[in-house]
PDB file of C-alpha atoms in Angstrom:
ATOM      1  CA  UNK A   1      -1.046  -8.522 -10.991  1.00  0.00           C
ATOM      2  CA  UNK A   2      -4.559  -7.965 -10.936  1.00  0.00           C
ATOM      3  CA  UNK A   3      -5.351 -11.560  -9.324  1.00  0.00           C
ATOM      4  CA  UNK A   4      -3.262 -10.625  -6.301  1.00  0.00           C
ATOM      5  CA  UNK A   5      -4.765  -7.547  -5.546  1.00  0.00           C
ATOM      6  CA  UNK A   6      -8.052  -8.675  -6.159  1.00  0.00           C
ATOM      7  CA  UNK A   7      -7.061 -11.674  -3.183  1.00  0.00           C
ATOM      8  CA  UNK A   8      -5.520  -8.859  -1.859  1.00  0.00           C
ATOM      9  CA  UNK A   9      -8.775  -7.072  -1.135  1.00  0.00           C
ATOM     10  CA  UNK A  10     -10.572 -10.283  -0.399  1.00  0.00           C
ATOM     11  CA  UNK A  11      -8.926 -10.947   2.514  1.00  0.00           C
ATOM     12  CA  UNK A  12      -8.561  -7.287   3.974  1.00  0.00           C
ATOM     13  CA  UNK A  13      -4.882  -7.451   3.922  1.00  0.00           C
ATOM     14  CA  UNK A  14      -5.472  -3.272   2.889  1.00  0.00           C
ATOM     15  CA  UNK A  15      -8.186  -2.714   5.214  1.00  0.00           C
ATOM     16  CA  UNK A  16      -8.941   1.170   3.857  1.00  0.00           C
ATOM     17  CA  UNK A  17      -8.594   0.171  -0.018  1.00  0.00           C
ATOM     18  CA  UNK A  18     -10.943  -2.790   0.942  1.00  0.00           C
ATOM     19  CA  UNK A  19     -13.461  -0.985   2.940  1.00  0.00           C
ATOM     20  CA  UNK A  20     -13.586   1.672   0.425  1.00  0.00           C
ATOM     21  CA  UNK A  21     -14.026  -1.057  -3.128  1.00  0.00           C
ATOM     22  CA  UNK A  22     -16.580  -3.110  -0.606  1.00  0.00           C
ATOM     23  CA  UNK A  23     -18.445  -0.003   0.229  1.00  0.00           C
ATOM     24  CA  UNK A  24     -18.733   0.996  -3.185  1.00  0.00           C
ATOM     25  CA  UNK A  25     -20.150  -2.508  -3.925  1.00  0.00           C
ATOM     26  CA  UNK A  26     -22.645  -1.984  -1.147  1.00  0.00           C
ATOM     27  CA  UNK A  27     -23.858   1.324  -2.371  1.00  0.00           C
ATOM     28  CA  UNK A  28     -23.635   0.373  -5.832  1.00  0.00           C
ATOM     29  CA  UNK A  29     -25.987  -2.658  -5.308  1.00  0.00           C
ATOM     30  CA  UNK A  30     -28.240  -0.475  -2.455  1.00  0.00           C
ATOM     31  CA  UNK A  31     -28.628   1.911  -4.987  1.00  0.00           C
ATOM     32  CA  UNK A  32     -29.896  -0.707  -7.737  1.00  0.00           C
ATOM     33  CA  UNK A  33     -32.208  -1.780  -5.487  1.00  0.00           C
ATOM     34  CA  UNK A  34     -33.683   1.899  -4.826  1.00  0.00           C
ATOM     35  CA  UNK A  35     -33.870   3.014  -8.797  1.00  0.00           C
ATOM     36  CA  UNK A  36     -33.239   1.521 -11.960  1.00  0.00           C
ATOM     37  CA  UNK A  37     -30.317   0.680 -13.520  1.00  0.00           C
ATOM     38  CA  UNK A  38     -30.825   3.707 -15.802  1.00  0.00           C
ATOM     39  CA  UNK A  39     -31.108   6.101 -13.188  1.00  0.00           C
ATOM     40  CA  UNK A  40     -28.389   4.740 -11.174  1.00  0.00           C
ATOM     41  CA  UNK A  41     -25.693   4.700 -14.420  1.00  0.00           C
ATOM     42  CA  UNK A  42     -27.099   7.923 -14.942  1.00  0.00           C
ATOM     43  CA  UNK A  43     -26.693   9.180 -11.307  1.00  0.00           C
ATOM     44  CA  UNK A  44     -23.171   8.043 -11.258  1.00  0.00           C
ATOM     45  CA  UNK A  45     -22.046   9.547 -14.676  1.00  0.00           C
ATOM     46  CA  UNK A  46     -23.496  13.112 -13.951  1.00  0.00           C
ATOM     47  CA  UNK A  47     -21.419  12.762 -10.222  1.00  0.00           C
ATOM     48  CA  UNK A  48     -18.003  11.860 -12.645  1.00  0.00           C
ATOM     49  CA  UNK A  49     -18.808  14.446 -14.689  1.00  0.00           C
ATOM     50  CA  UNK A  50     -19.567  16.963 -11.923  1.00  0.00           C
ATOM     51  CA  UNK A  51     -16.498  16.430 -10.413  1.00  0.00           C
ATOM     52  CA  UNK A  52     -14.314  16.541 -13.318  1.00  0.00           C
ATOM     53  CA  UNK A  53     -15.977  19.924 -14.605  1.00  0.00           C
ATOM     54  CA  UNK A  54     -15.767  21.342 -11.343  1.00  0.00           C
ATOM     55  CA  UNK A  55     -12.266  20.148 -11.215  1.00  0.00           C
ATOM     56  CA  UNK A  56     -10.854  21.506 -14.455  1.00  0.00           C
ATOM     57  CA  UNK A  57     -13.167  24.804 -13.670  1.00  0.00           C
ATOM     58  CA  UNK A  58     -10.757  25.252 -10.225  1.00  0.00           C
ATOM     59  CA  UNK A  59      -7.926  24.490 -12.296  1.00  0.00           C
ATOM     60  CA  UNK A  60      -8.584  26.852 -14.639  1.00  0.00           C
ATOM     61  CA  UNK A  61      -9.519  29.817 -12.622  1.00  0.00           C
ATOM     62  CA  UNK A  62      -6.119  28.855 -10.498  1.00  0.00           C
ATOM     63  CA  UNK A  63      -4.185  28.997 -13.315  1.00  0.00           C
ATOM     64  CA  UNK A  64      -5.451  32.324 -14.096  1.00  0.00           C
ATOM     65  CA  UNK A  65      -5.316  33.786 -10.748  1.00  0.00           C
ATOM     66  CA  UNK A  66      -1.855  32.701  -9.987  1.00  0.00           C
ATOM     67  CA  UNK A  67      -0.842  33.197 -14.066  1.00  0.00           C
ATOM     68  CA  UNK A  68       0.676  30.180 -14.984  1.00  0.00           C
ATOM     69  CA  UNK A  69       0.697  27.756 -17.783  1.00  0.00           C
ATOM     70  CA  UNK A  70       0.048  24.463 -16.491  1.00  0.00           C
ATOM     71  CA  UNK A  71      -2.133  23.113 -19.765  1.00  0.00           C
ATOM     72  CA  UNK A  72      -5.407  20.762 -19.321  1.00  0.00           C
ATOM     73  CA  UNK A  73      -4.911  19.154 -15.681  1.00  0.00           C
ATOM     74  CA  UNK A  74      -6.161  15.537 -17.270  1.00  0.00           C
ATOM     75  CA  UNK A  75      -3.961  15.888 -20.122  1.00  0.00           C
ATOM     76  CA  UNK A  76      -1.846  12.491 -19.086  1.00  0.00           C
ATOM     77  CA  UNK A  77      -5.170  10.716 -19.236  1.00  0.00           C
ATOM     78  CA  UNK A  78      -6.175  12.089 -22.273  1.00  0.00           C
ATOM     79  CA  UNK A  79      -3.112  10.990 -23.872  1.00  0.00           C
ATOM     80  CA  UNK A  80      -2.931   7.352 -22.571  1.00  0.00           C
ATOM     81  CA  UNK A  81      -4.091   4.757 -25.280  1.00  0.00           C
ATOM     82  CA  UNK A  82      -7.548   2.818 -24.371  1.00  0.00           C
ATOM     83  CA  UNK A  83      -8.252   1.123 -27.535  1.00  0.00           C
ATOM     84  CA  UNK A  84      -7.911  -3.295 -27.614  1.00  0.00           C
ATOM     85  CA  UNK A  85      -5.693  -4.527 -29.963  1.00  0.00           C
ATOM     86  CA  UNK A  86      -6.690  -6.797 -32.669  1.00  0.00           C
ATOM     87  CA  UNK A  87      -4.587  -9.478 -30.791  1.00  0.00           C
ATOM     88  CA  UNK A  88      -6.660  -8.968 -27.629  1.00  0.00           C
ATOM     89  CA  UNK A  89     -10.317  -9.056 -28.950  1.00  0.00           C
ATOM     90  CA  UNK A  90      -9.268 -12.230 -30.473  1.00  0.00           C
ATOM     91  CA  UNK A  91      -7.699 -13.602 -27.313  1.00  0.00           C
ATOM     92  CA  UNK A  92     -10.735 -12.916 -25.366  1.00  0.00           C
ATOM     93  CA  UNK A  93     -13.120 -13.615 -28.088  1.00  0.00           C
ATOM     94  CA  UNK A  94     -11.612 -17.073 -28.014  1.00  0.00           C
ATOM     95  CA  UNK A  95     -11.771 -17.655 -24.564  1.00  0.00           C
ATOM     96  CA  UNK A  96     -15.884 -16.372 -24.501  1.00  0.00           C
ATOM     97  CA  UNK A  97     -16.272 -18.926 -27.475  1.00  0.00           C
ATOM     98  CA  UNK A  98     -14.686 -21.974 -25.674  1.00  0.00           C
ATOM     99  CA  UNK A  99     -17.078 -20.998 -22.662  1.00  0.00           C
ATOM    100  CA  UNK A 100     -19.840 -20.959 -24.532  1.00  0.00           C
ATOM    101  CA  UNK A 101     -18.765 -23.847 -26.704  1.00  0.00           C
ATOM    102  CA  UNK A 102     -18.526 -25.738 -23.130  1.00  0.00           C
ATOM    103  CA  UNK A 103     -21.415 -24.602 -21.513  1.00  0.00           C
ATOM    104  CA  UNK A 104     -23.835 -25.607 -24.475  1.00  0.00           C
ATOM    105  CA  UNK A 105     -22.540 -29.103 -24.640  1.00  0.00           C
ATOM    106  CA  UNK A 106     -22.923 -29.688 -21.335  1.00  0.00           C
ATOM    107  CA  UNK A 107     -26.692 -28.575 -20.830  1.00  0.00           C
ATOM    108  CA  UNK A 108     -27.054 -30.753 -24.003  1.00  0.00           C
ATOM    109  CA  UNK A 109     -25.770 -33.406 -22.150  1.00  0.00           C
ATOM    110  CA  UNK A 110     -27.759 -32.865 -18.790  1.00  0.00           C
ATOM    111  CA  UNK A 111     -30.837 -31.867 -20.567  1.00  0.00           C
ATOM    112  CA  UNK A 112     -30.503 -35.330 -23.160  1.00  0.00           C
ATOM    113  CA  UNK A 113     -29.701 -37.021 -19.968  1.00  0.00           C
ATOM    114  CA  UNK A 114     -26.446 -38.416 -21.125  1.00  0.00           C
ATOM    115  CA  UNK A 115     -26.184 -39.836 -17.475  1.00  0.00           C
ATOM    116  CA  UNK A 116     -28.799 -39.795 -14.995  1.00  0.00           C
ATOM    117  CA  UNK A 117     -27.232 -39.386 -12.102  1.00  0.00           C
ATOM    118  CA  UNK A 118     -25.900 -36.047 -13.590  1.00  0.00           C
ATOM    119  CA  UNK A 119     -28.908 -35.195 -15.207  1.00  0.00           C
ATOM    120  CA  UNK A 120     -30.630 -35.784 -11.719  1.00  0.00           C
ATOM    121  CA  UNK A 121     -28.089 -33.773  -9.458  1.00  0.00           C
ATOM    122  CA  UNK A 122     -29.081 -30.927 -12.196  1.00  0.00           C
ATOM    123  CA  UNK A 123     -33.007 -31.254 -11.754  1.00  0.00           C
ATOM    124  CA  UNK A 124     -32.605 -31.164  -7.711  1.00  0.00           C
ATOM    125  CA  UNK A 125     -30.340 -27.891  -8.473  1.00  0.00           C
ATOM    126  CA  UNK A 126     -32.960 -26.428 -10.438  1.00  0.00           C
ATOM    127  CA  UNK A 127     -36.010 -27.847  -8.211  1.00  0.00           C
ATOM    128  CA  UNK A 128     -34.181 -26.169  -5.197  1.00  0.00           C
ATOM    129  CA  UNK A 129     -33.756 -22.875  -7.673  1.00  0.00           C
ATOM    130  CA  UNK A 130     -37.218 -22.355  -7.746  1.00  0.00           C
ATOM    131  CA  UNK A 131     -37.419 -22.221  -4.080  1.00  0.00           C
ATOM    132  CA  UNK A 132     -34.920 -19.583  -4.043  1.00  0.00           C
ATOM    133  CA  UNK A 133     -35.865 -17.600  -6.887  1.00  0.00           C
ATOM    134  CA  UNK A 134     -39.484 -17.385  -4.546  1.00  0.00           C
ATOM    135  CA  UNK A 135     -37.270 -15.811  -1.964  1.00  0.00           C
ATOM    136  CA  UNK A 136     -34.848 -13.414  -3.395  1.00  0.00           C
ATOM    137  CA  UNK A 137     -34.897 -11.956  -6.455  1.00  0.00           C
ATOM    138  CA  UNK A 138     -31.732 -11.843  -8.267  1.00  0.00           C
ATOM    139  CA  UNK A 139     -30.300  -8.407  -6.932  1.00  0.00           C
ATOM    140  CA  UNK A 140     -30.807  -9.516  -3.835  1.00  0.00           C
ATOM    141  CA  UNK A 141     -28.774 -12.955  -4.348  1.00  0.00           C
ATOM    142  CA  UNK A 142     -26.071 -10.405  -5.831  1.00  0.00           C
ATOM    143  CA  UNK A 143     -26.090  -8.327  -2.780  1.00  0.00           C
ATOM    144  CA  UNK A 144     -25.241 -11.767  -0.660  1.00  0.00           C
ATOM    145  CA  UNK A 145     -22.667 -12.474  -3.304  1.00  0.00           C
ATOM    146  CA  UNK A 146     -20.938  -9.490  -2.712  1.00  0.00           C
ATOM    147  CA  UNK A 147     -21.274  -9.700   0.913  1.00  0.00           C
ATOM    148  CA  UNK A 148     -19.959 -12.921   1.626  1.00  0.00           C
ATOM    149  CA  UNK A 149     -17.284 -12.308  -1.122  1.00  0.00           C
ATOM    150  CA  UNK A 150     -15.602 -10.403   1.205  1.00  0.00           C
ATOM    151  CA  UNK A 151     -16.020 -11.722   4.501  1.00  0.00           C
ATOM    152  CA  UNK A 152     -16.059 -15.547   3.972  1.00  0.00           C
ATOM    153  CA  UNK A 153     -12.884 -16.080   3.158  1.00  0.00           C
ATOM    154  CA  UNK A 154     -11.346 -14.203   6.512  1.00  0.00           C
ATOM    155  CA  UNK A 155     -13.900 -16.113   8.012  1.00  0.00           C
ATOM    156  CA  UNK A 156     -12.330 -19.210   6.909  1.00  0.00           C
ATOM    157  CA  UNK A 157      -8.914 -18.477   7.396  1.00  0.00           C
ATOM    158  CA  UNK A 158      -9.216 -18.103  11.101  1.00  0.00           C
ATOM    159  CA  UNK A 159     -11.553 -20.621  11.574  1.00  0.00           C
ATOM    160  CA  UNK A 160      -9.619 -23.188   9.044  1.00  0.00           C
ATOM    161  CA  UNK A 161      -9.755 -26.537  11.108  1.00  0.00           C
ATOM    162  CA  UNK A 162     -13.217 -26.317  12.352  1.00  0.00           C
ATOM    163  CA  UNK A 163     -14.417 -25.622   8.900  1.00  0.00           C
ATOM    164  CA  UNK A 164     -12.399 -28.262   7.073  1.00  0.00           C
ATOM    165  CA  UNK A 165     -13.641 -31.053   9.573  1.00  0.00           C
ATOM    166  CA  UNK A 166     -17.368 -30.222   9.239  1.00  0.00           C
ATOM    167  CA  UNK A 167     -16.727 -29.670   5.496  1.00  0.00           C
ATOM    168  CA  UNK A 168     -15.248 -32.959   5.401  1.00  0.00           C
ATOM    169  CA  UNK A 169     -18.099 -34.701   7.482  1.00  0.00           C
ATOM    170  CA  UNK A 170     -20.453 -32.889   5.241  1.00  0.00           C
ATOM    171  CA  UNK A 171     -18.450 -34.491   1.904  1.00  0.00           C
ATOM    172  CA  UNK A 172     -18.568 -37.926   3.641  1.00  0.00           C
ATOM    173  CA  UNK A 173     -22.609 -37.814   4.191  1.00  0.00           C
ATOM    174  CA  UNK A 174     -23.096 -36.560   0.843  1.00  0.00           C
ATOM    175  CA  UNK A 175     -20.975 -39.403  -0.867  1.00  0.00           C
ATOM    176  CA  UNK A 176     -22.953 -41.999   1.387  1.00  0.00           C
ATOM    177  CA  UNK A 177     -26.180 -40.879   0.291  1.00  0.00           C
ATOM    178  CA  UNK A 178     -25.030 -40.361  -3.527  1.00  0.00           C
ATOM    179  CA  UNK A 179     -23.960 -44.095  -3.669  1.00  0.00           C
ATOM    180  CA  UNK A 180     -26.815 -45.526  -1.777  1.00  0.00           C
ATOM    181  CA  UNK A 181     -28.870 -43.345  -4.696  1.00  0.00           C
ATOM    182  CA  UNK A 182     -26.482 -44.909  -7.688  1.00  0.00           C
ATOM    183  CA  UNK A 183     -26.895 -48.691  -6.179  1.00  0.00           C
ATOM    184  CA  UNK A 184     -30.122 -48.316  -6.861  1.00  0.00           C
ATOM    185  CA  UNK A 185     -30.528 -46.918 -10.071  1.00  0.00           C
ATOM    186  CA  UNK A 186     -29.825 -49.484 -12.455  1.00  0.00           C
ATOM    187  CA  UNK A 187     -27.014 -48.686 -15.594  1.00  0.00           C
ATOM    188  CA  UNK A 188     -25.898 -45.201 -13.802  1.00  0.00           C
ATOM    189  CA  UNK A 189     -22.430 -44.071 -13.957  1.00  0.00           C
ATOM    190  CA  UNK A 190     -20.893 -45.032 -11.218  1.00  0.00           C
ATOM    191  CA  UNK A 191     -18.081 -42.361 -10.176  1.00  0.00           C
ATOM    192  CA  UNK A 192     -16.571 -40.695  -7.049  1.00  0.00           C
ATOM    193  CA  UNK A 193     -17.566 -37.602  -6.085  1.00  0.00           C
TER     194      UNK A 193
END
């Protein structure tokens, strides 16, 4: 399944197929951050279609040469049916309306400050936004995405234990302080973190 391989290169278990989809990442992103998006997706489409042409150009002359009858050399591909069925535009058309469905109620209630503590955690998470929007733009938080995408989690498997414990000291500090915060807020929602 796709899910598997896609763990499958997160954790390097296929060190060349991972090197060679995280390098492509890399460059992809490096590139964005050189030239525009237009020039880049125009970059990479004129490579595809140079090496296709060139490709069916050898193929051709080949054929010639050595007098055969081999037919178009991406014939299987041209063959293979791309198009969504009805059934899967609605699945997935569903599933992007629930998200969005989701997503609006809840900034309605953060924003109409349904519960402060809530609404509160969400104004320190934009507050501290700001300060990293000043930093990096959002390519840049992208390219840090990618990058510890695929190195965190071998990070974390062989350095489980040590992580867990300071995660969980971390957890405990944060709960301390979050209660101490809700004791003294008068009428707020009073739940474990």
């Amino acid at each position: 399944t796709p899910f598997l391989t896609a763990i499958d290169l997160l954790y390097w278990r296929d060190i060349k197929q991972t090197g060679i989809v995280f390098g492509s990442f890399l460059l992809l992103l490096f590139s964005l951050t050189q030239f525009s998006v237009v020039s880049v997706v125009a970059y990479l489409a004129l490579a595809a279609l140079s090496a296709t042409i060139s490709f069916r150009i050898y193929k051709s002359v080949l054929q010639a040469v050595q007098k055969t009858d081999e037919g178009h050399p991406f014939k299987a591909y041209l063959e293979l049916e791309i198009s969504l069925s009805q059934e899967q535009i609605q699945k997935y058309t569903d599933c992007l309306q629930l998200y969005v469905n989701n997503m609006l109620k809840e900034l309605r209630r953060l924003f109409l400050v349904q519960d402060l503590v809530d609404s509160l955690k969400f104004a320190v998470l934009m507050w501290l936004l700001t300060y990293v929007g000043a930093l990096f733009n959002g390519l840049t938080l992208l390219l840090m995405a990618v990058v510890s995408l695929f190195t965190l989690p071998v990070v974390y498997v062989k350095h489980q234990a040590q992580i867990d414990q300071y995660l969980g000291l971390v957890r405990t500090h944060i709960n301390a302080v979050v209660a101490k915060i809700q004791a003294k807020i008068p009428g707020a929602k009073r739940h474990a973190e």
